[in-house]
Tab-separated table of C-alpha atoms and ligand atoms in Angstrom:
chain	number	residue	atom	x	y	z
H	283	MET	CA	-78.217	-17.735	-22.857
H	284	ALA	CA	-76.008	-18.632	-25.785
H	285	ASP	CA	-75.820	-22.270	-26.895
H	286	ARG	CA	-73.372	-24.209	-24.830
H	287	ASP	CA	-70.646	-26.205	-26.493
H	288	ALA	CA	-71.165	-29.943	-26.440
H	289	TRP	CA	-68.259	-32.349	-26.518
H	290	ALA	CA	-67.196	-32.700	-30.125
H	291	SER	CA	-66.992	-36.446	-29.641
H	292	ARG	CA	-67.696	-38.959	-26.945
H	293	LEU	CA	-63.983	-39.548	-26.757
H	294	GLY	CA	-63.614	-35.849	-26.060
H	295	PHE	CA	-65.654	-36.110	-22.880
H	296	ILE	CA	-64.041	-39.321	-21.663
H	297	LEU	CA	-60.596	-37.916	-22.317
H	298	ALA	CA	-61.316	-34.709	-20.462
H	299	ALA	CA	-62.806	-36.602	-17.523
H	300	ILE	CA	-59.869	-39.006	-17.463
H	301	GLY	CA	-57.544	-36.041	-17.824
H	302	SER	CA	-59.092	-34.579	-14.700
H	303	ALA	CA	-59.012	-37.840	-12.767
H	304	VAL	CA	-55.499	-38.912	-13.706
H	305	GLY	CA	-53.026	-36.537	-12.142
H	306	LEU	CA	-50.805	-35.943	-9.159
H	307	GLY	CA	-53.400	-37.822	-7.145
H	308	ASN	CA	-52.377	-41.045	-8.876
H	309	ILE	CA	-48.686	-40.442	-9.345
H	310	TRP	CA	-47.689	-38.395	-6.302
H	311	ARG	CA	-50.427	-38.860	-3.705
H	312	PHE	CA	-51.418	-42.493	-4.107
H	313	PRO	CA	-47.951	-44.056	-3.511
H	314	TYR	CA	-47.211	-41.610	-0.710
H	315	GLN	CA	-50.472	-42.353	1.118
H	316	THR	CA	-50.086	-46.084	0.533
H	317	ALA	CA	-46.618	-45.952	2.086
H	318	GLU	CA	-47.879	-43.961	5.042
H	319	PHE	CA	-50.917	-46.114	5.785
H	320	GLY	CA	-49.466	-49.600	5.706
H	321	GLY	CA	-49.022	-50.616	2.060
H	322	ALA	CA	-51.220	-53.475	0.893
H	323	ALA	CA	-53.757	-52.932	3.695
H	324	PHE	CA	-54.340	-49.435	2.339
H	325	LEU	CA	-54.574	-50.778	-1.209
H	326	VAL	CA	-57.358	-53.210	-0.227
H	327	VAL	CA	-59.468	-50.495	1.406
H	328	TYR	CA	-58.769	-48.138	-1.500
H	329	VAL	CA	-59.993	-50.653	-4.104
H	330	LEU	CA	-63.114	-51.344	-2.030
H	331	ALA	CA	-63.714	-47.602	-1.722
H	332	VAL	CA	-63.522	-47.142	-5.494
H	333	LEU	CA	-66.022	-49.962	-6.065
H	334	VAL	CA	-68.476	-49.230	-3.263
H	335	ILE	CA	-68.343	-45.424	-3.124
H	336	GLY	CA	-66.383	-44.087	-6.086
H	337	ILE	CA	-68.298	-45.626	-8.985
H	338	PRO	CA	-71.829	-44.955	-7.658
H	339	ALA	CA	-70.772	-41.418	-6.715
H	340	ILE	CA	-69.220	-40.546	-10.074
H	341	LEU	CA	-72.480	-41.639	-11.716
H	342	ALA	CA	-74.365	-39.414	-9.286
H	343	GLU	CA	-72.339	-36.397	-10.409
H	344	PHE	CA	-72.794	-37.318	-14.076
H	345	VAL	CA	-76.545	-37.516	-13.612
H	346	ILE	CA	-76.755	-34.066	-11.996
H	347	GLY	CA	-74.618	-32.457	-14.682
H	348	ARG	CA	-76.322	-33.962	-17.702
H	349	ARG	CA	-79.827	-33.464	-16.353
H	350	ALA	CA	-79.219	-29.798	-15.659
H	351	GLU	CA	-76.917	-29.045	-18.613
H	352	MET	CA	-75.345	-26.583	-16.248
H	353	SER	CA	-72.142	-26.380	-14.303
H	354	ALA	CA	-71.796	-26.656	-10.529
H	355	ILE	CA	-73.794	-23.963	-8.773
H	356	GLY	CA	-76.303	-23.221	-11.512
H	357	ALA	CA	-77.199	-26.901	-11.878
H	358	PHE	CA	-79.198	-27.118	-8.658
H	359	GLU	CA	-81.270	-24.064	-9.460
H	360	LYS	CA	-81.963	-25.399	-12.928
H	361	LEU	CA	-83.201	-28.659	-11.405
H	362	GLY	CA	-85.629	-26.620	-9.319
H	363	ARG	CA	-83.690	-27.280	-6.113
H	364	LYS	CA	-82.230	-23.909	-5.367
H	365	GLU	CA	-81.724	-24.708	-1.678
H	366	TRP	CA	-79.179	-27.411	-2.676
H	367	THR	CA	-76.965	-24.834	-4.337
H	368	VAL	CA	-74.832	-25.170	-1.230
H	369	ILE	CA	-73.362	-28.351	-2.777
H	370	GLY	CA	-72.111	-26.364	-5.739
H	371	ALA	CA	-70.783	-23.684	-3.420
H	372	ILE	CA	-68.824	-26.196	-1.346
H	373	GLY	CA	-67.526	-27.670	-4.593
H	374	VAL	CA	-66.309	-24.337	-5.875
H	375	PHE	CA	-64.655	-23.540	-2.567
H	376	GLY	CA	-63.108	-27.016	-2.374
H	377	GLY	CA	-61.696	-26.732	-5.876
H	378	PHE	CA	-60.222	-23.377	-5.039
H	379	TRP	CA	-58.653	-24.684	-1.855
H	380	THR	CA	-57.310	-27.853	-3.476
H	381	LEU	CA	-55.772	-26.080	-6.438
H	382	SER	CA	-53.759	-23.841	-4.106
H	383	TYR	CA	-51.518	-26.680	-2.900
H	384	TYR	CA	-51.945	-28.903	-5.961
H	385	SER	CA	-50.162	-26.139	-7.817
H	386	VAL	CA	-47.248	-26.280	-5.373
H	387	VAL	CA	-46.725	-29.968	-6.148
H	388	GLY	CA	-47.180	-29.143	-9.836
H	389	GLY	CA	-44.383	-26.622	-9.339
H	390	TRP	CA	-42.126	-29.379	-7.969
H	391	VAL	CA	-42.791	-31.300	-11.178
H	392	ILE	CA	-41.732	-28.329	-13.322
H	393	ARG	CA	-38.624	-27.969	-11.193
H	394	TYR	CA	-37.754	-31.641	-11.709
H	395	LEU	CA	-38.463	-31.318	-15.416
H	396	THR	CA	-35.948	-28.496	-15.771
H	397	GLY	CA	-33.501	-30.296	-13.470
H	398	SER	CA	-33.702	-33.399	-15.654
H	399	PHE	CA	-31.996	-31.695	-18.592
H	400	THR	CA	-28.728	-31.457	-16.671
H	401	GLY	CA	-29.272	-34.345	-14.276
H	402	ALA	CA	-29.290	-31.789	-11.442
H	403	TYR	CA	-30.830	-34.228	-8.950
H	404	PHE	CA	-28.677	-37.237	-9.902
H	405	GLY	CA	-26.033	-36.740	-7.218
H	406	ALA	CA	-28.215	-36.564	-4.130
H	407	PRO	CA	-31.947	-36.989	-4.887
H	408	GLY	CA	-33.062	-36.821	-1.260
H	409	GLU	CA	-31.215	-33.566	-0.555
H	410	TYR	CA	-32.425	-32.127	-3.835
H	411	PHE	CA	-36.042	-32.755	-2.872
H	412	GLY	CA	-35.491	-31.153	0.514
H	413	ALA	CA	-33.992	-28.076	-1.124
H	414	VAL	CA	-36.588	-27.464	-3.843
H	415	SER	CA	-39.823	-28.593	-2.174
H	416	ALA	CA	-40.181	-25.588	0.149
H	417	GLY	CA	-39.172	-21.926	0.381
H	418	MET	CA	-38.480	-19.396	-2.359
H	419	ASP	CA	-37.757	-22.030	-5.032
H	420	ALA	CA	-41.062	-23.740	-4.433
H	421	ILE	CA	-42.894	-20.389	-4.547
H	422	ALA	CA	-41.355	-19.482	-7.904
H	423	PHE	CA	-42.314	-22.804	-9.494
H	424	HIS	CA	-45.775	-22.710	-7.891
H	425	ALA	CA	-46.215	-19.361	-9.673
H	426	LEU	CA	-45.122	-20.917	-12.946
H	427	PHE	CA	-47.547	-23.832	-12.622
H	428	MET	CA	-50.453	-21.459	-11.849
H	429	LEU	CA	-49.489	-19.383	-14.871
H	430	LEU	CA	-49.681	-22.437	-17.139
H	431	THR	CA	-53.039	-23.493	-15.667
H	432	VAL	CA	-54.488	-20.010	-16.094
H	433	GLY	CA	-53.183	-19.813	-19.663
H	434	ILE	CA	-54.910	-23.032	-20.710
H	435	VAL	CA	-58.236	-22.258	-19.021
H	436	ALA	CA	-58.301	-18.749	-20.446
H	437	PHE	CA	-58.463	-20.249	-23.923
H	438	GLY	CA	-61.519	-22.393	-23.215
H	439	ILE	CA	-62.493	-26.014	-22.780
H	440	GLU	CA	-62.221	-27.462	-26.297
H	441	GLY	CA	-58.792	-26.303	-27.344
H	442	GLY	CA	-56.873	-26.831	-24.146
H	443	ILE	CA	-58.176	-29.895	-22.411
H	444	GLU	CA	-59.053	-32.451	-25.062
H	445	LYS	CA	-55.864	-32.337	-27.038
H	446	ALA	CA	-53.369	-32.687	-24.211
H	447	THR	CA	-55.095	-35.709	-22.684
H	448	LYS	CA	-55.071	-37.664	-25.924
H	449	VAL	CA	-51.299	-37.910	-25.750
H	450	MET	CA	-50.937	-38.002	-22.006
H	451	VAL	CA	-52.847	-41.132	-20.992
H	452	PRO	CA	-51.195	-43.649	-23.354
H	453	ALA	CA	-47.795	-42.020	-22.783
H	454	ILE	CA	-48.070	-42.238	-19.034
H	455	VAL	CA	-49.084	-45.899	-19.123
H	456	LEU	CA	-46.227	-46.765	-21.476
H	457	LEU	CA	-43.626	-44.957	-19.428
H	458	MET	CA	-44.743	-46.333	-16.096
H	459	VAL	CA	-44.851	-49.874	-17.449
H	460	GLY	CA	-41.272	-49.337	-18.636
H	461	LEU	CA	-40.177	-47.973	-15.271
H	462	ALA	CA	-41.989	-50.783	-13.462
H	463	PHE	CA	-40.034	-53.332	-15.505
H	464	PHE	CA	-36.782	-51.584	-14.779
H	465	ALA	CA	-37.613	-51.566	-11.052
H	466	TYR	CA	-38.386	-55.280	-11.237
H	467	THR	CA	-34.863	-56.024	-12.510
H	468	LEU	CA	-33.162	-54.208	-9.624
H	469	PRO	CA	-31.624	-56.293	-6.853
H	470	GLY	CA	-33.550	-56.096	-3.585
H	471	SER	CA	-36.818	-54.920	-5.165
H	472	GLY	CA	-38.736	-58.026	-4.013
H	473	PRO	CA	-39.915	-56.822	-0.585
H	474	GLY	CA	-41.474	-53.810	-2.324
H	475	TYR	CA	-44.058	-56.059	-3.963
H	476	GLU	CA	-44.785	-57.722	-0.691
H	477	PHE	CA	-45.328	-54.406	1.062
H	478	PHE	CA	-47.601	-53.122	-1.701
H	479	LEU	CA	-49.509	-56.254	-2.681
H	480	SER	CA	-49.664	-58.685	0.198
H	481	PRO	CA	-51.985	-57.372	2.913
H	482	ASP	CA	-51.566	-58.162	6.572
H	483	PHE	CA	-55.170	-58.201	7.746
H	484	GLY	CA	-54.169	-58.221	11.384
H	485	VAL	CA	-52.400	-54.881	10.983
H	486	LEU	CA	-55.329	-53.623	8.920
H	487	ALA	CA	-57.845	-54.518	11.616
H	488	ASP	CA	-55.813	-52.622	14.217
H	489	ASN	CA	-55.606	-49.487	12.099
H	490	LEU	CA	-59.018	-49.326	10.430
H	491	ALA	CA	-59.928	-46.001	12.009
H	492	THR	CA	-57.004	-44.244	10.293
H	493	VAL	CA	-56.799	-46.342	7.108
H	494	ILE	CA	-60.475	-45.968	6.138
H	495	PRO	CA	-60.629	-42.152	5.958
H	496	ALA	CA	-57.253	-42.032	4.213
H	497	ALA	CA	-58.171	-44.638	1.595
H	498	VAL	CA	-61.690	-43.342	0.975
H	499	GLY	CA	-60.386	-39.779	0.690
H	500	GLN	CA	-57.761	-40.940	-1.786
H	501	ALA	CA	-60.387	-42.753	-3.878
H	502	LEU	CA	-62.664	-39.690	-4.007
H	503	PHE	CA	-59.793	-37.307	-4.701
H	504	SER	CA	-58.367	-39.454	-7.435
H	505	LEU	CA	-61.734	-39.650	-9.217
H	506	SER	CA	-62.101	-35.842	-9.046
H	507	LEU	CA	-65.337	-36.146	-7.084
H	508	GLY	CA	-66.967	-33.688	-4.717
H	509	PHE	CA	-65.788	-30.441	-6.218
H	510	SER	CA	-68.306	-30.432	-9.059
H	511	VAL	CA	-65.744	-31.220	-11.733
H	512	MET	CA	-67.621	-34.259	-12.986
H	513	ILE	CA	-70.936	-32.371	-12.722
H	514	THR	CA	-69.522	-29.653	-14.916
H	515	TYR	CA	-67.977	-32.013	-17.462
H	516	ALA	CA	-71.098	-34.187	-17.681
H	517	SER	CA	-73.172	-31.103	-18.433
H	518	TYR	CA	-71.580	-31.211	-21.861
H	519	ILE	CA	-72.477	-34.852	-22.692
H	520	SER	CA	-75.340	-35.469	-25.080
H	521	ASP	CA	-78.357	-37.641	-24.212
H	522	ASP	CA	-77.494	-40.621	-26.365
H	523	LYS	CA	-74.307	-41.510	-24.494
H	524	SER	CA	-74.138	-44.144	-21.768
H	525	LEU	CA	-73.150	-42.684	-18.428
H	526	PRO	CA	-72.519	-46.065	-16.719
H	527	VAL	CA	-70.109	-47.168	-19.444
H	528	ASP	CA	-68.184	-43.906	-19.242
H	529	GLY	CA	-68.120	-43.873	-15.433
H	530	LEU	CA	-66.858	-47.419	-15.251
H	531	SER	CA	-64.122	-46.900	-17.852
H	532	ILE	CA	-62.889	-43.773	-16.110
H	533	ALA	CA	-62.784	-45.461	-12.704
H	534	VAL	CA	-60.914	-48.493	-14.026
H	535	VAL	CA	-58.293	-46.583	-16.034
H	536	ASN	CA	-57.769	-44.136	-13.181
H	537	SER	CA	-57.202	-46.795	-10.527
H	538	LEU	CA	-54.911	-48.810	-12.771
H	539	ILE	CA	-52.649	-45.799	-13.266
H	540	GLY	CA	-52.376	-45.288	-9.503
H	541	ILE	CA	-51.569	-48.962	-8.977
H	542	LEU	CA	-48.998	-48.742	-11.761
H	543	ALA	CA	-47.351	-45.853	-9.894
H	544	GLY	CA	-47.207	-48.129	-6.850
H	545	LEU	CA	-45.542	-50.834	-8.935
H	546	VAL	CA	-42.864	-48.284	-9.793
H	547	VAL	CA	-42.365	-46.658	-6.397
H	548	PHE	CA	-42.382	-49.630	-3.976
H	549	PRO	CA	-39.884	-51.883	-5.759
H	550	LEU	CA	-37.655	-48.834	-6.216
H	551	LEU	CA	-37.885	-47.900	-2.550
H	552	ALA	CA	-37.197	-51.512	-1.594
H	553	SER	CA	-34.029	-51.652	-3.646
H	554	GLN	CA	-32.884	-48.148	-2.622
H	555	THR	CA	-33.619	-47.662	1.064
H	556	GLY	CA	-35.858	-50.519	2.163
H	557	GLU	CA	-37.919	-47.850	3.961
H	558	TYR	CA	-41.516	-47.078	3.007
H	559	GLY	CA	-43.384	-45.344	5.799
H	560	GLY	CA	-40.910	-42.497	6.103
H	561	ALA	CA	-40.882	-41.735	2.370
H	562	GLY	CA	-43.473	-38.965	2.846
H	563	PRO	CA	-44.628	-36.564	0.131
H	564	GLY	CA	-41.248	-36.946	-1.567
H	565	ALA	CA	-41.775	-40.685	-2.256
H	566	ILE	CA	-41.996	-40.433	-6.039
H	567	PHE	CA	-39.704	-37.395	-6.240
H	568	VAL	CA	-36.848	-39.274	-4.589
H	569	SER	CA	-37.322	-42.898	-5.660
H	570	VAL	CA	-37.712	-42.281	-9.400
H	571	PRO	CA	-34.791	-39.797	-9.665
H	572	THR	CA	-32.535	-42.227	-7.768
H	573	ALA	CA	-33.404	-44.839	-10.393
H	574	LEU	CA	-32.960	-42.390	-13.278
H	575	ALA	CA	-29.483	-41.553	-12.048
H	576	ARG	CA	-28.531	-45.184	-12.652
H	577	LEU	CA	-30.112	-45.501	-16.092
H	578	PRO	CA	-28.249	-44.887	-19.336
H	579	LEU	CA	-29.782	-41.751	-20.908
H	580	GLY	CA	-31.223	-40.931	-17.477
H	581	GLU	CA	-31.515	-37.225	-18.364
H	582	LEU	CA	-33.639	-38.020	-21.393
H	583	PHE	CA	-35.917	-40.385	-19.483
H	584	GLY	CA	-36.193	-37.789	-16.728
H	585	VAL	CA	-37.327	-35.123	-19.181
H	586	VAL	CA	-39.913	-37.445	-20.709
H	587	PHE	CA	-41.166	-38.731	-17.335
H	588	PHE	CA	-41.569	-35.357	-15.656
H	589	GLY	CA	-42.862	-33.852	-18.898
H	590	ILE	CA	-45.691	-36.352	-18.966
H	591	VAL	CA	-46.394	-36.007	-15.249
H	592	LEU	CA	-46.651	-32.264	-15.880
H	593	ILE	CA	-49.287	-32.803	-18.572
H	594	ALA	CA	-51.191	-35.115	-16.213
H	595	ALA	CA	-51.016	-32.478	-13.477
H	596	LEU	CA	-52.180	-29.718	-15.810
H	597	SER	CA	-55.127	-31.669	-17.197
H	598	SER	CA	-56.286	-32.028	-13.561
H	599	SER	CA	-55.512	-28.501	-12.410
H	600	ILE	CA	-57.402	-26.990	-15.333
H	601	SER	CA	-60.471	-28.967	-14.295
H	602	LEU	CA	-60.283	-27.500	-10.797
H	603	LEU	CA	-60.036	-23.962	-12.157
H	604	GLU	CA	-62.636	-24.588	-14.872
H	605	VAL	CA	-65.337	-25.275	-12.270
H	606	VAL	CA	-64.961	-21.840	-10.739
H	607	VAL	CA	-64.555	-20.039	-14.047
H	608	SER	CA	-67.491	-21.712	-15.796
H	609	TYR	CA	-69.730	-20.874	-12.843
H	610	LEU	CA	-68.883	-17.193	-13.076
H	611	VAL	CA	-69.092	-17.144	-16.866
H	612	ASP	CA	-72.426	-19.053	-16.999
H	613	ASN	CA	-74.139	-17.300	-14.109
H	614	HIS	CA	-72.726	-13.845	-13.920
H	615	GLY	CA	-71.922	-13.104	-17.520
H	616	VAL	CA	-68.356	-12.078	-16.764
H	617	SER	CA	-65.765	-12.566	-19.469
H	618	ARG	CA	-63.565	-15.608	-19.338
H	619	LYS	CA	-60.059	-14.225	-19.641
H	620	PRO	CA	-59.939	-11.552	-16.922
H	621	THR	CA	-61.913	-13.811	-14.566
H	622	THR	CA	-59.436	-16.640	-15.043
H	623	VAL	CA	-56.453	-14.387	-14.421
H	624	GLY	CA	-58.035	-12.858	-11.311
H	625	LEU	CA	-58.937	-16.230	-9.787
H	626	GLY	CA	-55.522	-17.652	-10.618
H	627	SER	CA	-53.873	-14.835	-8.692
H	628	VAL	CA	-56.012	-15.401	-5.609
H	629	ILE	CA	-55.322	-19.148	-5.687
H	630	PHE	CA	-51.612	-18.453	-6.026
H	631	VAL	CA	-51.660	-16.379	-2.834
H	632	LEU	CA	-53.668	-19.064	-1.000
H	633	GLY	CA	-50.937	-21.557	-1.956
H	634	LEU	CA	-48.079	-19.524	-0.484
H	635	PRO	CA	-48.075	-21.249	2.940
H	636	SER	CA	-47.967	-24.680	1.265
H	637	ALA	CA	-45.035	-23.606	-0.884
H	638	TRP	CA	-43.251	-22.075	2.082
H	639	LYS	CA	-43.408	-25.102	4.363
H	640	THR	CA	-44.321	-28.707	3.519
H	641	ALA	CA	-46.179	-29.118	6.824
H	642	TRP	CA	-48.679	-26.522	5.587
H	643	LEU	CA	-49.113	-28.433	2.355
H	644	GLY	CA	-50.006	-31.487	4.409
H	645	TRP	CA	-52.507	-29.464	6.402
H	646	PHE	CA	-54.206	-27.964	3.337
H	647	ASP	CA	-54.306	-31.400	1.743
H	648	GLY	CA	-55.711	-33.057	4.860
H	649	LEU	CA	-58.469	-30.494	5.169
H	650	ALA	CA	-59.393	-30.805	1.488
H	651	VAL	CA	-59.276	-34.568	1.160
H	652	ASN	CA	-60.462	-35.702	4.578
H	653	LEU	CA	-63.070	-33.068	5.409
H	654	ILE	CA	-64.296	-30.892	2.522
H	655	LEU	CA	-64.270	-33.747	0.024
H	656	PRO	CA	-66.271	-36.356	1.986
H	657	LEU	CA	-68.691	-33.631	3.090
H	658	ALA	CA	-69.294	-32.591	-0.523
H	659	VAL	CA	-69.679	-36.192	-1.689
H	660	LEU	CA	-72.051	-36.946	1.191
H	661	LEU	CA	-74.311	-34.107	0.057
H	662	VAL	CA	-74.142	-35.171	-3.605
H	663	VAL	CA	-75.046	-38.751	-2.722
H	664	PHE	CA	-77.904	-37.648	-0.493
H	665	PHE	CA	-79.189	-35.222	-3.120
H	666	VAL	CA	-79.200	-37.725	-5.957
H	667	GLY	CA	-80.467	-40.626	-3.841
H	668	TRP	CA	-83.222	-38.915	-1.910
H	669	VAL	CA	-84.051	-35.649	-3.692
H	670	MET	CA	-83.617	-36.361	-7.402
H	671	ALA	CA	-84.516	-40.021	-6.823
H	672	ASP	CA	-86.549	-41.339	-9.779
H	673	ASP	CA	-85.407	-38.504	-12.020
H	674	ALA	CA	-81.851	-39.661	-11.367
H	675	VAL	CA	-82.588	-43.222	-12.469
H	676	ASP	CA	-84.396	-41.861	-15.497
H	677	GLU	CA	-81.361	-39.778	-16.436
H	678	LEU	CA	-78.987	-42.702	-15.886
H	679	ARG	CA	-81.100	-44.798	-18.291
H	680	ARG	CA	-80.972	-42.195	-21.045
H	681	GLY	CA	-78.512	-43.488	-23.604
H	682	THR	CA	-78.252	-46.937	-22.002
H	683	SER	CA	-81.125	-49.018	-23.309
H	684	ASP	CA	-80.258	-52.275	-21.534
H	685	LEU	CA	-79.668	-51.087	-17.988
H	686	GLY	CA	-82.458	-53.305	-16.603
H	687	THR	CA	-82.819	-53.137	-12.839
H	688	LEU	CA	-79.277	-51.855	-12.369
H	689	GLY	CA	-80.584	-48.297	-12.208
H	690	THR	CA	-82.761	-49.109	-9.236
H	691	VAL	CA	-79.974	-51.047	-7.554
H	692	TRP	CA	-77.718	-48.023	-7.988
H	693	LEU	CA	-80.337	-45.714	-6.493
H	694	TRP	CA	-80.811	-47.904	-3.435
H	695	ALA	CA	-77.081	-48.310	-3.010
H	696	LEU	CA	-76.726	-44.509	-2.991
H	697	ARG	CA	-79.544	-44.168	-0.490
H	698	THR	CA	-78.116	-46.698	1.945
H	699	VAL	CA	-74.650	-48.253	1.706
H	700	VAL	CA	-72.882	-45.409	-0.080
H	701	LEU	CA	-74.480	-42.767	2.108
H	702	LEU	CA	-73.564	-44.591	5.317
H	703	ALA	CA	-70.025	-45.344	4.151
H	704	VAL	CA	-69.317	-41.711	3.305
H	705	PHE	CA	-70.925	-40.559	6.525
H	706	GLY	CA	-68.809	-42.984	8.543
H	707	THR	CA	-65.670	-41.805	6.787
H	708	LEU	CA	-66.453	-38.187	7.470
H	709	ALA	CA	-67.178	-38.939	11.121
H	710	LEU	CA	-63.824	-40.728	11.511
H	711	SER	CA	-62.026	-37.787	9.874
H	712	VAL	CA	-63.697	-35.171	12.028
H	713	PHE	CA	-62.775	-37.203	15.075
H	714	GLN	CA	-59.117	-37.361	14.031
H	715	PHE	CA	-58.661	-33.881	12.715
H	716	THR	CA	-55.773	-32.000	14.263
H	717	GLY	CA	-55.050	-28.297	14.179
H	718	ALA	CA	-52.849	-26.221	11.905
H	719	PRO	CA	-49.050	-26.673	12.039
H	720	VAL	CA	-48.248	-23.316	13.619
G	1039	LIG	N1	-58.158	-36.220	-9.517
G	1039	LIG	C1	-57.037	-35.353	-9.662
G	1039	LIG	C2	-55.777	-36.126	-9.351
G	1039	LIG	O1	-55.870	-37.274	-9.042
G	1039	LIG	C3	-57.121	-34.118	-8.829
G	1039	LIG	C4	-58.380	-33.382	-9.062
G	1039	LIG	C5	-58.737	-32.748	-10.177
G	1039	LIG	C6	-59.484	-33.313	-8.208
G	1039	LIG	N2	-59.995	-32.250	-10.049
G	1039	LIG	C7	-60.469	-32.594	-8.858
G	1039	LIG	C8	-59.712	-33.817	-6.964
G	1039	LIG	C9	-61.699	-32.379	-8.266
G	1039	LIG	C10	-60.954	-33.570	-6.352
G	1039	LIG	C11	-61.914	-32.887	-7.015
G	1039	LIG	O2	-54.701	-35.620	-9.435
């Protein structure tokens, strides 16, 4: 096999991994789920989930990828564990499935970007969202988003992914901090902070069975776990880099951006409607435009905001497509461009129900985040903890000279606490799963 590219720089890998992690999951999904599952109570469980499950699990994926120097499916065979290839297969399927509706939301972003130029949504943001989020409009913009994703992936990992993320992450932080300040100055924004930041543990205790799967799923989704993205990306890191340092930085930056989105959305909702739970998947698409309509130069800010959200969405969507493409290119010797176009078309068709009716989007999302994702992560954690075992610790140590006993602690955490926590989450989700919205 030809030499594989390695990341040109360490920054290149971190940026691509952050580019994958930071996306609609932080900006669209996190505030919407937080609103739906009780505000601060959800936030507490989410932060715990990142610390207890997310960070050990992202390291587990890094270890598989770098050890094997192979993407998703091929990795397990290369490690001499062909029977575990099923993890890669679930990952590829999960990425496929997720991208189908992710692209629909990405299409909404493009629609809002174009609408920003004229202030199209300024008059009635809520009605605007209702009109563009489903039906023929949504299908057209879903097609456009898929086209962009396919275009970037067709040109390969180096050119597309690294460059966009370099601009996107600092820009998104800057903009959201600005918007958060603006929200803070609005009259009536105060209760928003209370809802988001001050947990009512009584309410939490009563709703644990629904909050836990939602918050854990959100943490895993936001870190791009489960669907072999981090396995694939880590397969390009060289041996002298520290996986724990990279994993920790990615987890911290990623969570902070989600929390920042909350600091924008909840004060805005408080000052606009005072209603959180009913905000639904339109939370960010209604609250931010309502604020923009009141800002001087609102059109300009709208273009910049949705432009940056679009870059964030694309740097995640390309990672989902890249997993499938790199598997086929590495293992079956097919050529990159036609494969990418073919897969993009199939994913577009799979996304049609989600674009047609928002209830379908919710169903696709629920299946991906609450079932496929925890199942995939459960298998990864089990594989690294109990099958790779000492090899995993050995790989984690490579490039981190002063890890001490932390490697062993990590291994035992994976084997016990992390494994049980993910299993419990999955069990709760299976128990609560409801049928399709037909
Ligand atoms: N993490 C991304 C987001 O927050 C979405 C995403 C990209 C993803 N790749 C993934 C989620 C792989 C799960 C698995 O928007």
